[in-house]
Coordinates of C-alpha atoms in Angstrom, one line a residue:
Chain A
M1 CA -36.5 -6.9 29.4
K2 CA -33.2 -7.3 27.8
V3 CA -31.0 -7.9 30.9
Y4 CA -27.2 -7.8 29.3
D5 CA -26.9 -4.1 29.7
S6 CA -29.2 -4.5 33.2
I7 CA -26.1 -6.9 34.9
K8 CA -23.7 -5.9 37.5
Y9 CA -20.4 -6.2 35.6
N10 CA -17.4 -5.9 38.1
D11 CA -15.3 -3.4 37.5
K12 CA -13.3 -5.6 34.6
G13 CA -16.5 -6.4 33.1
F14 CA -17.1 -9.9 34.9
V15 CA -20.1 -11.4 36.6
P16 CA -20.0 -15.0 38.6
V17 CA -21.8 -17.8 37.1
I18 CA -22.5 -20.8 39.4
T19 CA -23.1 -24.2 37.3
Q20 CA -25.2 -26.9 37.9
D21 CA -25.5 -29.9 36.5
Y22 CA -29.2 -30.5 35.3
D23 CA -29.5 -34.2 35.7
T24 CA -28.1 -34.8 39.2
G25 CA -28.8 -31.3 40.6
K26 CA -24.8 -30.8 41.5
V27 CA -23.2 -27.7 41.5
L28 CA -20.2 -28.5 39.6
M29 CA -18.2 -25.7 39.8
M30 CA -18.0 -21.3 39.7
A31 CA -16.5 -19.8 37.5
Y32 CA -17.0 -15.5 35.4
T33 CA -18.0 -14.8 32.3
K34 CA -18.3 -11.7 30.2
K35 CA -20.9 -9.7 29.0
E36 CA -20.1 -11.4 25.7
Q37 CA -19.7 -15.3 26.4
L38 CA -22.9 -14.9 28.6
E39 CA -24.3 -13.5 24.7
K40 CA -22.9 -16.8 23.3
T41 CA -23.9 -18.9 25.6
L42 CA -27.5 -18.0 24.9
E43 CA -27.3 -18.3 21.3
T44 CA -25.0 -21.4 21.0
G45 CA -27.0 -23.3 23.5
L46 CA -22.7 -24.1 24.9
A47 CA -21.2 -22.8 28.2
F48 CA -18.9 -19.8 27.6
Y49 CA -17.2 -18.1 30.2
Y50 CA -13.8 -15.7 30.6
S51 CA -10.9 -17.1 31.7
R52 CA -9.0 -14.8 33.9
S53 CA -5.9 -16.3 34.8
R54 CA -5.2 -16.8 30.9
D55 CA -7.6 -13.5 29.8
K56 CA -9.5 -14.8 27.1
E57 CA -12.6 -16.6 26.4
W58 CA -12.2 -20.3 27.4
L59 CA -15.2 -22.5 25.9
K60 CA -15.6 -25.4 28.9
G61 CA -14.8 -29.0 26.7
D62 CA -12.9 -27.4 24.0
T63 CA -9.6 -29.4 24.8
S64 CA -11.0 -31.5 27.2
G65 CA -14.4 -32.2 24.6
H66 CA -16.4 -31.9 28.4
Y67 CA -18.7 -29.7 27.1
Q68 CA -22.1 -28.0 29.1
K69 CA -25.3 -27.9 26.5
V70 CA -27.2 -24.8 28.4
V71 CA -30.8 -26.6 29.7
E72 CA -31.4 -22.9 31.2
V73 CA -29.8 -19.8 31.7
R74 CA -31.3 -17.7 35.1
I75 CA -30.6 -14.5 36.4
D76 CA -30.5 -13.3 40.7
C77 CA -32.6 -10.8 42.0
D78 CA -29.6 -8.6 42.4
M79 CA -28.3 -8.9 38.6
D80 CA -25.0 -9.6 39.6
C81 CA -24.5 -13.6 39.3
V82 CA -25.8 -15.8 37.1
L83 CA -26.9 -19.8 37.1
Y84 CA -26.0 -22.2 34.0
I85 CA -28.5 -25.5 34.6
V86 CA -26.5 -27.5 32.2
R87 CA -26.4 -31.5 30.6
Q88 CA -22.2 -31.9 31.4
V89 CA -20.2 -34.1 29.0
G90 CA -17.6 -36.1 31.2
A91 CA -16.7 -34.6 34.1
A92 CA -16.7 -30.6 34.8
C93 CA -12.9 -30.8 37.3
H94 CA -9.6 -30.6 35.7
T95 CA -9.7 -33.7 38.2
G96 CA -11.8 -35.8 36.7
E97 CA -13.9 -35.3 38.9
F98 CA -18.0 -35.0 37.9
S99 CA -18.2 -32.2 40.3
C100 CA -14.9 -29.6 41.4
F101 CA -16.7 -29.2 45.0
Y102 CA -15.9 -33.3 45.3
R103 CA -14.5 -32.4 48.6
K104 CA -16.6 -31.8 52.1
L105 CA -15.1 -30.5 55.5
N106 CA -16.3 -32.0 59.0
K107 CA -16.9 -29.3 61.8
N108 CA -13.1 -28.7 62.4
G109 CA -12.8 -27.3 58.5
E110 CA -10.9 -30.6 57.8
V111 CA -11.5 -32.3 54.4
E112 CA -13.5 -35.1 55.4
D113 CA -13.4 -38.6 53.2
E114 CA -16.8 -38.9 51.1
Chain B
M1 CA -6.3 -31.0 56.9
K2 CA -7.3 -28.0 58.0
V3 CA -8.7 -25.8 55.2
Y4 CA -8.8 -22.1 56.8
D5 CA -5.9 -21.4 56.0
S6 CA -5.2 -22.7 52.4
I7 CA -8.7 -21.1 50.8
K8 CA -7.8 -18.4 48.6
Y9 CA -9.0 -15.4 50.1
N10 CA -9.2 -12.8 47.9
D11 CA -7.2 -9.1 48.8
K12 CA -10.5 -8.6 50.7
G13 CA -10.5 -11.5 53.0
F14 CA -13.4 -12.8 50.8
V15 CA -14.1 -16.7 49.2
P16 CA -17.8 -17.1 47.5
V17 CA -20.0 -19.3 48.6
I18 CA -22.7 -21.0 46.8
T19 CA -26.3 -21.7 48.4
Q20 CA -27.8 -25.0 47.8
D21 CA -31.2 -25.9 49.3
Y22 CA -30.3 -29.9 50.2
D23 CA -34.3 -31.1 49.7
T24 CA -34.7 -29.5 46.9
G25 CA -31.7 -29.4 44.9
K26 CA -32.2 -25.9 44.1
V27 CA -29.1 -23.2 44.4
L28 CA -30.9 -20.3 46.5
M29 CA -28.1 -17.6 46.1
M30 CA -24.2 -16.8 46.2
A31 CA -22.6 -14.4 49.0
Y32 CA -19.2 -14.2 51.2
T33 CA -17.7 -15.4 53.9
K34 CA -14.8 -14.6 55.5
K35 CA -12.6 -17.3 57.5
E36 CA -14.6 -16.4 60.2
Q37 CA -18.0 -16.4 59.2
L38 CA -16.7 -19.5 57.7
E39 CA -15.1 -21.2 61.0
K40 CA -18.9 -19.9 62.9
T41 CA -20.8 -22.0 59.8
L42 CA -19.0 -25.1 60.4
E43 CA -19.5 -24.6 64.5
T44 CA -22.5 -23.8 65.1
G45 CA -24.3 -25.2 62.0
L46 CA -25.9 -22.1 60.8
A47 CA -24.9 -20.2 57.7
F48 CA -23.1 -17.1 58.1
Y49 CA -21.2 -14.7 55.6
Y50 CA -19.9 -11.4 55.1
S51 CA -21.5 -8.5 54.0
R52 CA -19.5 -6.3 51.8
S53 CA -22.1 -3.5 51.8
R54 CA -22.7 -3.8 55.4
D55 CA -19.8 -4.4 55.6
K56 CA -19.8 -6.6 58.9
E57 CA -21.0 -10.4 59.4
W58 CA -24.2 -11.4 58.5
L59 CA -26.1 -14.8 60.2
K60 CA -28.6 -15.4 58.0
G61 CA -31.9 -15.3 59.1
D62 CA -31.1 -13.0 62.0
T63 CA -33.9 -10.5 61.2
S64 CA -36.0 -12.3 58.6
G65 CA -36.2 -15.1 60.8
H66 CA -34.9 -17.5 57.2
Y67 CA -32.0 -19.2 58.5
Q68 CA -30.1 -21.5 56.9
K69 CA -29.6 -24.6 58.8
V70 CA -26.0 -26.7 57.3
V71 CA -26.0 -29.8 55.7
E72 CA -22.7 -29.7 54.0
V73 CA -20.2 -27.3 53.5
R74 CA -18.1 -28.4 51.1
I75 CA -15.0 -26.3 48.7
D76 CA -14.1 -26.6 45.1
C77 CA -10.9 -27.9 43.5
D78 CA -8.8 -24.9 43.8
M79 CA -9.9 -24.2 47.0
D80 CA -11.2 -20.2 45.7
C81 CA -15.0 -21.3 46.3
V82 CA -17.3 -23.4 49.1
L83 CA -20.2 -24.2 48.6
Y84 CA -23.2 -24.6 51.5
I85 CA -25.9 -27.1 51.5
V86 CA -28.9 -25.6 54.3
R87 CA -32.2 -26.6 54.7
Q88 CA -33.7 -23.9 54.0
V89 CA -36.1 -22.1 56.6
G90 CA -39.0 -19.7 54.9
A91 CA -37.2 -18.4 51.7
A92 CA -33.9 -17.1 50.9
C93 CA -34.3 -14.2 48.8
H94 CA -35.1 -10.9 50.1
T95 CA -37.6 -10.3 47.8
G96 CA -39.5 -13.5 49.1
E97 CA -39.2 -15.7 46.4
F98 CA -37.2 -19.4 47.5
S99 CA -34.8 -18.7 45.6
C100 CA -32.7 -15.2 44.4
F101 CA -32.7 -16.8 41.0
Y102 CA -36.5 -17.4 40.2
R103 CA -35.7 -14.8 36.6
K104 CA -35.1 -17.1 33.5
L105 CA -33.3 -16.0 30.1
N106 CA -34.2 -17.1 27.1
K107 CA -32.0 -17.2 23.7
N108 CA -32.2 -13.4 23.1
G109 CA -30.9 -12.5 26.4
E110 CA -35.4 -11.5 28.1
V111 CA -36.5 -12.0 31.3
E112 CA -39.0 -15.2 30.9
D113 CA -42.6 -15.6 32.5
E114 CA -41.7 -19.0 34.6

């Protein structure tokens, strides 16, 4: 079954993507893709997204060199979220941190040191 | 720094949540929360969400018994996505699968057997 057309893109054509690092298991980031960028990801083995702020296709690593080599693409039960499992080159986060989720919250909702 | 108010909830008050299993590292599901359910999650140590379809608070496991015991709550760099790292009781997916992402796509966008 070809799933591109079964995926529940929102009214702007986006579906959320979770990206996980294959080697460490860390969740790296969350972003969005359109159908075309999902196809490119599957075909090329590099993670493509669609930047909502810049309103254009986004090949992760295209400017930073921090490409994501895709090991697996998975789809969730209700077809409204995609999971890229990747080998991250360098760091996923623009801050230089490996994962965008580098801050932990304590019980009071305060950012805690690692 | 208390982050509840810095989180970028969307115009309906939602922020996406990625849920990951602590023991296996598997990404279990993606859902949404509002500020109040995030507070309850931090305070109680059980994963709360907000169901967009039912328009009400959702304590994961409340009907199925498949609670999620929260080990860590993390926030991403631009404060628009939350990560719950949990110990999953039973299965996360309503289909009975441990993770909602139980289907893998091949290069042609077809669902592949595991």
